[in-house]
mmCIF file of C-alpha atoms in Angstrom:
data_model
loop_
_atom_site.group_PDB
_atom_site.id
_atom_site.type_symbol
_atom_site.label_atom_id
_atom_site.label_comp_id
_atom_site.label_asym_id
_atom_site.label_seq_id
_atom_site.Cartn_x
_atom_site.Cartn_y
_atom_site.Cartn_z
ATOM 1 C CA MET A 16 153.113 125.356 93.126
ATOM 2 C CA SER A 17 155.005 125.389 96.381
ATOM 3 C CA THR A 18 158.732 126.025 96.226
ATOM 4 C CA ASP A 19 159.381 122.987 98.416
ATOM 5 C CA SER A 20 159.053 119.340 97.515
ATOM 6 C CA PRO A 21 155.712 117.894 98.614
ATOM 7 C CA SER A 22 157.622 115.659 100.990
ATOM 8 C CA MET A 23 161.226 116.677 101.550
ATOM 9 C CA GLY A 24 161.580 120.452 101.533
ATOM 10 C CA PRO A 25 164.157 122.304 99.430
ATOM 11 C CA PHE A 26 166.248 120.629 96.739
ATOM 12 C CA LYS A 27 169.516 119.250 98.172
ATOM 13 C CA HIS A 28 172.347 117.680 96.201
ATOM 14 C CA CYS A 29 175.817 116.180 96.669
ATOM 15 C CA TRP A 30 178.467 115.351 94.115
ATOM 16 C CA ILE A 31 179.451 111.696 93.986
ATOM 17 C CA GLU A 32 181.863 112.580 91.165
ATOM 18 C CA GLU A 33 182.218 116.275 90.393
ATOM 19 C CA GLY A 34 180.781 117.067 86.977
ATOM 20 C CA ARG A 35 179.696 113.471 86.307
ATOM 21 C CA LEU A 36 177.515 111.824 88.947
ATOM 22 C CA LEU A 37 175.157 113.776 91.213
ATOM 23 C CA HIS A 38 172.945 112.595 94.101
ATOM 24 C CA SER A 39 169.865 114.456 95.328
ATOM 25 C CA ASN A 40 166.500 114.372 96.969
ATOM 26 C CA LEU A 41 163.323 114.859 94.938
ATOM 27 C CA PRO A 42 163.667 117.749 92.461
ATOM 28 C CA LEU A 43 160.588 119.559 91.222
ATOM 29 C CA ALA A 44 159.909 121.676 88.155
ATOM 30 C CA HIS A 45 160.973 124.872 89.935
ATOM 31 C CA ASP A 46 164.416 123.249 90.480
ATOM 32 C CA LEU A 47 165.050 123.083 86.722
ATOM 33 C CA GLN A 48 167.363 126.108 86.728
ATOM 34 C CA ALA A 49 169.484 124.543 89.479
ATOM 35 C CA LEU A 50 169.639 121.287 87.488
ATOM 36 C CA ARG A 51 170.814 123.230 84.423
ATOM 37 C CA GLU A 52 173.453 125.099 86.436
ATOM 38 C CA LEU A 53 174.756 121.764 87.751
ATOM 39 C CA GLY A 54 175.002 120.447 84.171
ATOM 40 C CA VAL A 55 172.400 117.702 84.620
ATOM 41 C CA ALA A 56 171.940 115.988 81.260
ATOM 42 C CA SER A 57 169.869 112.997 82.404
ATOM 43 C CA ILE A 58 168.080 111.674 85.473
ATOM 44 C CA ILE A 59 167.611 108.284 87.108
ATOM 45 C CA ASN A 60 164.495 108.696 89.250
ATOM 46 C CA CYS A 61 164.125 106.087 92.004
ATOM 47 C CA ALA A 62 161.041 107.738 93.554
ATOM 48 C CA ALA A 63 157.617 106.107 93.489
ATOM 49 C CA THR A 64 155.402 108.133 91.177
ATOM 50 C CA GLY A 65 152.067 106.797 92.349
ATOM 51 C CA VAL A 66 150.337 108.686 89.541
ATOM 52 C CA GLY A 67 146.624 108.301 90.165
ATOM 53 C CA ASP A 68 147.251 107.126 93.764
ATOM 54 C CA PRO A 69 144.388 108.616 95.794
ATOM 55 C CA ASP A 70 145.891 107.445 99.114
ATOM 56 C CA GLY A 71 148.911 109.723 99.014
ATOM 57 C CA LEU A 72 151.459 106.918 99.316
ATOM 58 C CA ALA A 73 153.650 108.116 96.463
ATOM 59 C CA ASP A 74 156.787 110.175 96.928
ATOM 60 C CA TYR A 75 155.164 113.095 95.108
ATOM 61 C CA GLY A 76 152.390 113.259 97.679
ATOM 62 C CA GLY A 77 149.720 111.198 95.929
ATOM 63 C CA GLY A 78 146.289 112.414 94.985
ATOM 64 C CA GLU A 79 145.675 115.294 92.587
ATOM 65 C CA ARG A 80 148.376 117.482 94.121
ATOM 66 C CA GLY A 81 151.020 114.746 93.797
ATOM 67 C CA ASP A 82 149.954 114.019 90.227
ATOM 68 C CA ALA A 83 150.279 117.738 89.438
ATOM 69 C CA PHE A 84 153.813 117.910 90.912
ATOM 70 C CA ARG A 85 154.863 114.877 88.857
ATOM 71 C CA ARG A 86 153.296 116.112 85.590
ATOM 72 C CA GLU A 87 154.833 119.559 86.054
ATOM 73 C CA LEU A 88 158.294 117.994 86.484
ATOM 74 C CA GLU A 89 157.856 115.678 83.481
ATOM 75 C CA ASP A 90 156.805 118.641 81.307
ATOM 76 C CA ALA A 91 159.756 120.767 82.481
ATOM 77 C CA LEU A 92 162.271 117.967 81.863
ATOM 78 C CA ARG A 93 160.823 117.240 78.424
ATOM 79 C CA ALA A 94 160.947 120.943 77.488
ATOM 80 C CA ALA A 95 164.572 121.134 78.703
ATOM 81 C CA GLY A 96 165.553 117.977 76.789
ATOM 82 C CA ILE A 97 166.591 116.136 79.952
ATOM 83 C CA PRO A 98 165.751 112.415 79.625
ATOM 84 C CA GLU A 99 164.612 110.546 82.708
ATOM 85 C CA THR A 100 164.528 106.857 83.535
ATOM 86 C CA GLN A 101 161.736 106.274 86.047
ATOM 87 C CA LEU A 102 162.453 103.245 88.274
ATOM 88 C CA ASP A 103 159.320 103.782 90.434
ATOM 89 C CA ILE A 104 160.618 101.988 93.553
ATOM 90 C CA PRO A 105 158.119 102.105 96.440
ATOM 91 C CA PHE A 106 158.903 102.112 100.159
ATOM 92 C CA GLY A 107 162.686 102.284 100.341
ATOM 93 C CA MET A 108 165.047 99.488 99.406
ATOM 94 C CA ALA A 109 162.454 96.954 100.539
ATOM 95 C CA GLY A 110 160.498 97.909 97.407
ATOM 96 C CA MET A 111 163.352 96.924 95.087
ATOM 97 C CA ASN A 112 163.221 93.662 93.169
ATOM 98 C CA ARG A 113 165.472 91.032 94.670
ATOM 99 C CA ASP A 114 166.814 90.244 91.193
ATOM 100 C CA GLY A 115 168.210 93.772 90.881
ATOM 101 C CA ALA A 116 166.028 94.713 87.894
ATOM 102 C CA GLU A 117 166.112 98.380 88.921
ATOM 103 C CA LEU A 118 169.901 98.261 89.118
ATOM 104 C CA SER A 119 170.038 96.864 85.578
ATOM 105 C CA ARG A 120 167.780 99.654 84.253
ATOM 106 C CA ALA A 121 169.835 102.288 86.061
ATOM 107 C CA TRP A 122 173.063 100.787 84.678
ATOM 108 C CA GLU A 123 171.675 100.885 81.117
ATOM 109 C CA HIS A 124 170.706 104.547 81.563
ATOM 110 C CA TYR A 125 174.123 105.391 82.993
ATOM 111 C CA LEU A 126 175.979 103.653 80.145
ATOM 112 C CA ALA A 127 173.883 105.411 77.513
ATOM 113 C CA ARG A 128 174.136 108.881 79.078
ATOM 114 C CA ARG A 129 177.403 109.148 81.053
ATOM 115 C CA ASP A 130 179.343 110.837 78.234
ATOM 116 C CA ARG A 131 176.628 113.432 77.602
ATOM 117 C CA GLY A 132 176.854 115.296 80.902
ATOM 118 C CA VAL A 133 175.950 114.918 84.545
ATOM 119 C CA VAL A 134 173.761 111.958 85.503
ATOM 120 C CA LEU A 135 171.540 112.776 88.498
ATOM 121 C CA VAL A 136 170.260 109.923 90.670
ATOM 122 C CA HIS A 137 167.507 110.740 93.160
ATOM 123 C CA CYS A 138 164.647 109.383 95.236
ATOM 124 C CA ARG A 139 162.400 111.190 97.706
ATOM 125 C CA ALA A 140 164.953 111.965 100.433
ATOM 126 C CA GLY A 141 168.119 110.811 98.678
ATOM 127 C CA GLN A 142 168.862 108.410 101.497
ATOM 128 C CA ASP A 143 168.091 104.808 100.597
ATOM 129 C CA ARG A 144 166.890 103.875 97.113
ATOM 130 C CA SER A 145 169.053 106.349 95.194
ATOM 131 C CA ALA A 146 172.081 105.587 97.387
ATOM 132 C CA THR A 147 171.625 101.882 96.619
ATOM 133 C CA VAL A 148 171.328 102.557 92.877
ATOM 134 C CA LEU A 149 174.429 104.775 92.980
ATOM 135 C CA GLY A 150 176.257 101.998 94.820
ATOM 136 C CA GLY A 151 175.250 99.530 92.102
ATOM 137 C CA ILE A 152 176.469 101.810 89.318
ATOM 138 C CA ILE A 153 179.794 102.432 91.039
ATOM 139 C CA ALA A 154 180.310 98.769 91.973
ATOM 140 C CA ARG A 155 179.743 97.568 88.423
ATOM 141 C CA ARG A 156 181.702 100.347 86.765
ATOM 142 C CA ASP A 157 184.707 100.207 89.124
ATOM 143 C CA GLY A 158 184.737 96.490 89.969
ATOM 144 C CA LEU A 159 183.990 97.099 93.645
ATOM 145 C CA SER A 160 182.051 94.965 96.093
ATOM 146 C CA GLY A 161 178.623 96.185 97.104
ATOM 147 C CA ARG A 162 179.953 97.040 100.554
ATOM 148 C CA ASP A 163 182.854 99.119 99.196
ATOM 149 C CA ALA A 164 180.606 100.931 96.718
ATOM 150 C CA ILE A 165 178.020 101.754 99.400
ATOM 151 C CA GLU A 166 180.777 103.020 101.684
ATOM 152 C CA LEU A 167 182.050 105.282 98.896
ATOM 153 C CA VAL A 168 178.521 106.678 98.368
ATOM 154 C CA ARG A 169 178.182 107.285 102.130
ATOM 155 C CA GLU A 170 181.517 109.126 102.199
ATOM 156 C CA ARG A 171 180.688 111.391 99.254
ATOM 157 C CA SER A 172 176.994 112.068 99.735
ATOM 158 C CA CYS A 173 175.545 114.411 102.332
ATOM 159 C CA LEU A 174 172.219 112.565 101.990
ATOM 160 C CA ALA A 175 173.001 108.834 101.762
ATOM 161 C CA ASP A 176 171.794 106.511 104.494
ATOM 162 C CA PRO A 177 171.148 103.251 102.638
ATOM 163 C CA ASP A 178 169.522 100.170 104.105
ATOM 164 C CA PRO A 179 172.134 97.831 105.646
ATOM 165 C CA ARG A 180 171.072 95.161 103.110
ATOM 166 C CA ALA A 181 171.945 97.367 100.119
ATOM 167 C CA ALA A 182 175.455 95.914 99.733
ATOM 168 C CA ASP A 183 174.045 92.374 99.623
ATOM 169 C CA LEU A 184 171.501 93.346 96.958
ATOM 170 C CA ILE A 185 174.264 94.894 94.849
ATOM 171 C CA ASP A 186 176.531 91.851 95.233
ATOM 172 C CA HIS A 187 173.639 89.553 94.278
ATOM 173 C CA TRP A 188 172.956 91.667 91.172
ATOM 174 C CA LEU A 189 176.637 91.690 90.222
ATOM 175 C CA ALA A 190 176.834 87.908 90.580
ATOM 176 C CA PHE A 191 173.941 87.258 88.202
ATOM 177 C CA GLY A 192 174.183 90.153 85.750
ATOM 178 C CA ASP A 193 171.363 91.781 83.823
ATOM 179 C CA GLU A 194 169.540 88.522 83.131
ATOM 180 C CA GLY A 195 168.995 88.048 86.855
ATOM 181 C CA PRO A 196 169.255 84.857 88.847
ATOM 182 C CA PRO A 197 167.733 81.545 87.826
ATOM 183 C CA GLU A 198 164.228 80.907 89.180
ATOM 184 C CA ASP A 199 165.498 78.741 92.030
ATOM 185 C CA ALA A 200 168.350 81.039 93.160
ATOM 186 C CA GLU A 201 168.272 82.421 96.689
ATOM 187 C CA GLY A 202 168.010 86.208 96.847
ATOM 188 C CA PRO A 203 169.777 88.463 99.321
ATOM 189 C CA ALA A 204 168.449 88.299 102.871
#
C-alpha cells in the first residue's frame, strides 16, 4: 500500500489537549506506530467509509482500492486493540444529521474511553467534520457555547476549518440532548 492516504497525503495531527484529545486527518494502517507513540487508545472516525462504493466518493478512495485501505486499517486497529467508533459522515458537515446524532455517538465514545488514554478524532482532511465533532465534545464537557468550542478547536488545531454553521449545529444538539429534537422542531440553518 502507498505510504500516503488515498486522499490527503501524509498523516498530520494536532493536540487539542496534550495527552488526552488528538485531532488528525485520515490515518491508515501504516500510521499505526505513530498512533501508538501518541498514546491513542481509541478513535472517533468521522470519515465516510463508502465500503463497496464503486464510484470513489468515499474518503478512503472508493472502489476496490478504497475498500482495501479501509479493511487494512480496521485489521490493524483490531490487532492493536484500539476501538473505533465509525460515524460515516459523507460530504463535510452538510452530511451530518441535523439532530446531532453523530455528536451523540461521539460523546458516548468519549465518555466511555476518555480515562483509558488518548481519544483521536479524525475525518479525511481533519478540517470540517472532525472539527465539528471535537467542538461538540468540548462544548458539552466544558459547558461552552458551540461558537466558543469551535473557536477553541480552531485555536488549538493546525487542521481545523469547520463549516460556519458548525456552532449552530452544536448549540442545537446541546439544547435537545441525546434524544434529539421533537419531530416538529426547527433544525439549525
